Short mmCIF file of C-alpha atoms in Angstrom, two decimals:
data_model
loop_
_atom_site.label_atom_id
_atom_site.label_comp_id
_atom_site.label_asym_id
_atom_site.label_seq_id
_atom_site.Cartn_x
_atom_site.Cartn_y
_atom_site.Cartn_z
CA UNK A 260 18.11 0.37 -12.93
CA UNK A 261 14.70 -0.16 -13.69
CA UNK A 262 12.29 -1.28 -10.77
CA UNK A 263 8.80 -2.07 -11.82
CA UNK A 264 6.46 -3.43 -8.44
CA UNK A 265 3.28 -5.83 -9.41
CA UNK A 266 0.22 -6.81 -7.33
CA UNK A 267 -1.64 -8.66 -10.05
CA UNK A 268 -0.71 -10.91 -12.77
CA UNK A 269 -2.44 -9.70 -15.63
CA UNK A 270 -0.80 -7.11 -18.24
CA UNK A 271 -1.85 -5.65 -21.22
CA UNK A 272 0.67 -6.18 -22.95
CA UNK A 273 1.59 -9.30 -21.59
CA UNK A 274 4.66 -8.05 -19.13
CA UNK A 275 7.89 -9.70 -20.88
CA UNK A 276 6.91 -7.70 -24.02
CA UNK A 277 6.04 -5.12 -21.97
CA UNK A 278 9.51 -4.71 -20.01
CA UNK A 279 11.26 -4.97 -23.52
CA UNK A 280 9.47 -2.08 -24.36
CA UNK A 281 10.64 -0.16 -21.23
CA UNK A 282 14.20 -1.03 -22.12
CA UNK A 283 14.42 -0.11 -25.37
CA UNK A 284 13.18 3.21 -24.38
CA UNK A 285 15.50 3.66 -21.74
CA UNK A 286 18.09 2.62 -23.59
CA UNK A 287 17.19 4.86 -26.34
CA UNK A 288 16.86 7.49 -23.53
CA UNK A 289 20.09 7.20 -21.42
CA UNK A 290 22.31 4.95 -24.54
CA UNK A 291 23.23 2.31 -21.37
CA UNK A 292 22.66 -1.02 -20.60
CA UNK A 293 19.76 -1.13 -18.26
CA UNK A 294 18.76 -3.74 -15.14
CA UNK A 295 15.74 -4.67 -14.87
CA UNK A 296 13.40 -6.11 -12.15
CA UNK A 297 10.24 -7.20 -11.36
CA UNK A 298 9.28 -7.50 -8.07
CA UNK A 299 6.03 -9.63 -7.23
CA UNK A 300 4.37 -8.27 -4.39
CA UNK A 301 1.56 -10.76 -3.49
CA UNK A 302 1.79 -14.75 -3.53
CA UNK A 303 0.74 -15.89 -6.28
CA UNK A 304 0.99 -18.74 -8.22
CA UNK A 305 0.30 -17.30 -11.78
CA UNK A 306 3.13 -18.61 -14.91
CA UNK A 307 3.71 -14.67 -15.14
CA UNK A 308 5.70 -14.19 -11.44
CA UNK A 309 7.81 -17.17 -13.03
CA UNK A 310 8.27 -15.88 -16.38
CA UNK A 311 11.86 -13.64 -16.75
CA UNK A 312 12.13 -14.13 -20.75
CA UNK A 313 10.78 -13.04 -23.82
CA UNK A 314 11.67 -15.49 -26.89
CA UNK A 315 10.33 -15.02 -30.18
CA UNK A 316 12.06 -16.07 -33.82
CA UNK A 317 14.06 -13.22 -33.63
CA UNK A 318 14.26 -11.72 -30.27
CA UNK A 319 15.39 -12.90 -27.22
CA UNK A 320 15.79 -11.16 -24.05
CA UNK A 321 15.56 -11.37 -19.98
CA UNK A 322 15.13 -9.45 -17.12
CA UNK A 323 15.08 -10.34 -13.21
CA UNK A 324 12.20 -11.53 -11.56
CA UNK A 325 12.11 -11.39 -7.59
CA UNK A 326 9.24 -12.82 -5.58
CA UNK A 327 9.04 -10.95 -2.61
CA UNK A 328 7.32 -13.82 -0.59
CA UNK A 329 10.57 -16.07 -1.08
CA UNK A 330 13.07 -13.10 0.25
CA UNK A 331 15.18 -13.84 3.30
CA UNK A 332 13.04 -10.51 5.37
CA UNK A 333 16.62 -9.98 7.50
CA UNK A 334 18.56 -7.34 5.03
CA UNK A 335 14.74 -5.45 4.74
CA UNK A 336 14.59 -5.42 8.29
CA UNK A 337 17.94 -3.81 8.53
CA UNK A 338 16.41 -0.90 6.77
CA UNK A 339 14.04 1.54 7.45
CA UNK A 340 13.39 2.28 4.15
CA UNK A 341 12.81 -1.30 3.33
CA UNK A 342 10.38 -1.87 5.86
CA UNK A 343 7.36 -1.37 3.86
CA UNK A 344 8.53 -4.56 1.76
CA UNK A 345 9.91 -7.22 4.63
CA UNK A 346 5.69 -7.65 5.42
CA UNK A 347 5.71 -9.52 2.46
CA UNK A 348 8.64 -11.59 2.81
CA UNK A 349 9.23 -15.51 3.73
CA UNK A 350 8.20 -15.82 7.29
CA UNK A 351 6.58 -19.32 8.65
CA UNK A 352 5.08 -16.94 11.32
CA UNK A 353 3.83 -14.00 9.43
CA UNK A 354 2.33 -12.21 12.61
CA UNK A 355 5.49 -12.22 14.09
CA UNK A 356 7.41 -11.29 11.21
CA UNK A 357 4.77 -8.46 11.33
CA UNK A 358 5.92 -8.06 15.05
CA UNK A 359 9.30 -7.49 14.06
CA UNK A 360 8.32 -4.56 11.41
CA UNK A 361 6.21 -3.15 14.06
CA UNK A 362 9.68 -3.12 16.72
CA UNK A 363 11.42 -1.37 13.93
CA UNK A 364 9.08 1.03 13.04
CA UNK A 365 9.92 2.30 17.09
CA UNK A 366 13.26 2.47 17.11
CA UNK A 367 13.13 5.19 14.20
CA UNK A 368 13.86 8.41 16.23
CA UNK A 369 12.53 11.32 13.39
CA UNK A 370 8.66 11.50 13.93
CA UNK A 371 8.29 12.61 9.92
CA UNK A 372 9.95 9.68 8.50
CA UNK A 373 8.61 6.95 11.49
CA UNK A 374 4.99 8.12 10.11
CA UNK A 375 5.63 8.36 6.67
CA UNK A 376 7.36 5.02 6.82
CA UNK A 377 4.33 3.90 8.63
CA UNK A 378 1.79 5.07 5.71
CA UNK A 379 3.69 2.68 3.73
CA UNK A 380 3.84 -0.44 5.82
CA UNK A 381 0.24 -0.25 6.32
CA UNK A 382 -0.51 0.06 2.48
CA UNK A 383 1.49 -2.82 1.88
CA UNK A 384 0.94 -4.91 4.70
CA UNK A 385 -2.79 -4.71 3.97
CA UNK A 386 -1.83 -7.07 0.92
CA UNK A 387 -0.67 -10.25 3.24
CA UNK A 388 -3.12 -9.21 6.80
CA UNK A 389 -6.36 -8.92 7.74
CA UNK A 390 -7.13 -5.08 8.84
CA UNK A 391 -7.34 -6.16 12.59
CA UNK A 392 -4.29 -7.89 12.51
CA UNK A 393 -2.06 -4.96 11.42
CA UNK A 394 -4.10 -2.81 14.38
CA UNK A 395 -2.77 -4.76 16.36
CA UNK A 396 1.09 -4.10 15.61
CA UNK A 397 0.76 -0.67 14.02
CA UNK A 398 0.20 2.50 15.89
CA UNK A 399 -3.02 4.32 14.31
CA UNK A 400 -1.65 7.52 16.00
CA UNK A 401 1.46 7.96 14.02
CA UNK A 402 0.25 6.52 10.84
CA UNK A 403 -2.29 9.07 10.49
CA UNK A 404 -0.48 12.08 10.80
CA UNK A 405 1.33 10.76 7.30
CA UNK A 406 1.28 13.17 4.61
CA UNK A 407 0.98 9.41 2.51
CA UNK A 408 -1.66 8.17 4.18
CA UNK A 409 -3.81 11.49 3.92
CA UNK A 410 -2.89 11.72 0.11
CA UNK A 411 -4.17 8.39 -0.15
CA UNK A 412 -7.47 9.40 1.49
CA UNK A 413 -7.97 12.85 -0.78
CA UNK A 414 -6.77 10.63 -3.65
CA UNK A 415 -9.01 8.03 -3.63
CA UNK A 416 -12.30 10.30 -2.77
CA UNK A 417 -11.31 12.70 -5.66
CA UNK A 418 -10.97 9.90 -7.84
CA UNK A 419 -13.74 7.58 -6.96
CA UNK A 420 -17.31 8.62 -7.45
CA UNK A 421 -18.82 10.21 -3.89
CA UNK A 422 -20.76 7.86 -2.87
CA UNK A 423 -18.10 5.14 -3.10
CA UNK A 424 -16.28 7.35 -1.12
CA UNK A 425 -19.04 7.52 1.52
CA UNK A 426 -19.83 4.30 1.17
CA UNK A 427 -16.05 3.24 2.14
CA UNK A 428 -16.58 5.58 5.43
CA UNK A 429 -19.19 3.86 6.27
CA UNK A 430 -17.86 0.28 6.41
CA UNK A 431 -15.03 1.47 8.28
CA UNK A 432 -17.33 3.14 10.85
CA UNK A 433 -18.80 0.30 10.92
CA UNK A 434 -15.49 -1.67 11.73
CA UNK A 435 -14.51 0.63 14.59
CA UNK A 436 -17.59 1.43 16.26
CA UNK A 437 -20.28 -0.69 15.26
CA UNK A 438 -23.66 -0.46 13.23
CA UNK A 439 -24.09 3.18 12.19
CA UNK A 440 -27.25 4.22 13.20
CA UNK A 441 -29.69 5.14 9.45
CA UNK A 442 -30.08 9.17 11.26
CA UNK A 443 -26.21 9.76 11.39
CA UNK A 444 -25.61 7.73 7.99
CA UNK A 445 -28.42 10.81 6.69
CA UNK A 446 -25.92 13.41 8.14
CA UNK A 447 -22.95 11.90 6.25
CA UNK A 448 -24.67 11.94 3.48
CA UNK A 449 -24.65 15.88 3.48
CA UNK A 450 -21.24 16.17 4.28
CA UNK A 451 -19.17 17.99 1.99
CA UNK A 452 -16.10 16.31 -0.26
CA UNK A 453 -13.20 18.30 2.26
CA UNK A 454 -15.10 16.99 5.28
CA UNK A 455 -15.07 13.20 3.98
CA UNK A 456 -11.26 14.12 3.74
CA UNK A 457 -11.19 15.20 7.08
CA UNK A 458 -13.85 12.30 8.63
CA UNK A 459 -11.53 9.41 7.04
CA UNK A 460 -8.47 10.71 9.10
CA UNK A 461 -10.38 11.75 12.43
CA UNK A 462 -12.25 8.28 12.47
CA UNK A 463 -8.62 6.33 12.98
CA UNK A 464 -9.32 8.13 16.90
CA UNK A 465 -12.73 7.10 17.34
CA UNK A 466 -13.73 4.35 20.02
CA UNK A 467 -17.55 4.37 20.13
CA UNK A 468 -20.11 6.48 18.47
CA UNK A 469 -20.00 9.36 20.65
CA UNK A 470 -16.68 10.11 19.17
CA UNK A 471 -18.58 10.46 15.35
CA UNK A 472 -21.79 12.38 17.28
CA UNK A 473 -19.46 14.24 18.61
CA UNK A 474 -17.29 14.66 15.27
CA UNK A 475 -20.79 15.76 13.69
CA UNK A 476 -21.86 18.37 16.17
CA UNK A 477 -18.39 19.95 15.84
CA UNK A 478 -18.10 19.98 11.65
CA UNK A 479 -21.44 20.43 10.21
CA UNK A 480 -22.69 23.82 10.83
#
């Protein structure tokens, strides 16, 4: 079985030639049939998420398309692992369907895989909802002790350029404790790469700006 997840539309090569490329090297791989799905993770309403063929004079072949926005959320609710994926399904109430992922999320007794499992449904659920609506369902303090989530965080400051990184501090310094004053923007700027690392989990805790003063006084030497 072959799963491949999309976001966007757009694929170089376009994605039926593309997925006939992954099967024939599977095939050629493993010498077995293989299934093959697509699974569209944002609404859209791009040809592509309703495209499941490639024809040409001499070729024809299919694969499975699945739009997750259509998909009855009930049988991902019923699984933990699945979680991550029923934000995105049908709902006429989205916040509640939220709700419900947020209920579920509880009831998993093993810390490790509740926050893990809560990386995930944050990182997806920030396709469909607003940042402030997922704080309201999801529990920052369990999230952020996710091996995921903090991967994310080194990830994305090793590969962006550092003042991107700093720059994405910022604005979400910004959205938890207000405007941050030009004087403590001057000491983030001399903050090391493993401290940005560090500041991007520890600001998840902060309420008001004595909890970043307070975060400076402690980490910069």
């Amino acid at each position: 079985m072959h799963l491949e997840f999309q976001v966007e539309t757009i694929s170089v090569p376009p994605l039926p030639l593309r997925m006939l490329d992954y099967y024939v090297r599977l095939y050629r791989q493993y010498n077995r049939p293989v299934d093959q799905f697509v699974i569209f993770l944002k609404r859209t309403t791009a040809a592509a998420a309703y495209t499941d063929q490639l024809i040409t004079d001499s070729v024809r072949y299919r694969y499975e398309v699945i739009r997750l926005w259509e998909q009855d959320p009930t049988p991902l609710l019923a699984n933990p692992a699945l979680l991550p994926l029923a934000t995105l399904a049908q709902s006429d109430s989205p916040n509640t369907l939220l709700e419900r992922v947020a209920a579920q999320l509880d009831m998993i007794e093993e810390r490790e895989k509740k926050r893990d499992i809560s990386a995930c449904v944050e990182v997806l659920a920030g396709l469909r909802f607003e940042e402030n609506i997922i704080r309201q369902y999801l529990r920052e303090d369990i999230m952020k002790e996710s091996v995921i989530y903090q991967g994310i965080i080194r990830e994305g400051i090793q590969q962006g350029k550092r003042e991107e990184a700093l720059s994405l501090i910022v604005r979400q310094l910004t959205r938890r404790i207000g405007t941050v004053a030009p004087e403590i923007q001057a000491q983030l700027q001399n903050l090391t790469t493993p401290q940005l690392e560090e500041l991007g989990v520890a600001l998840l805790d902060f309420r008001g700006i004595s909890d970043l003063t307070t975060w400076l006084q402690n980490n910069i030497s």
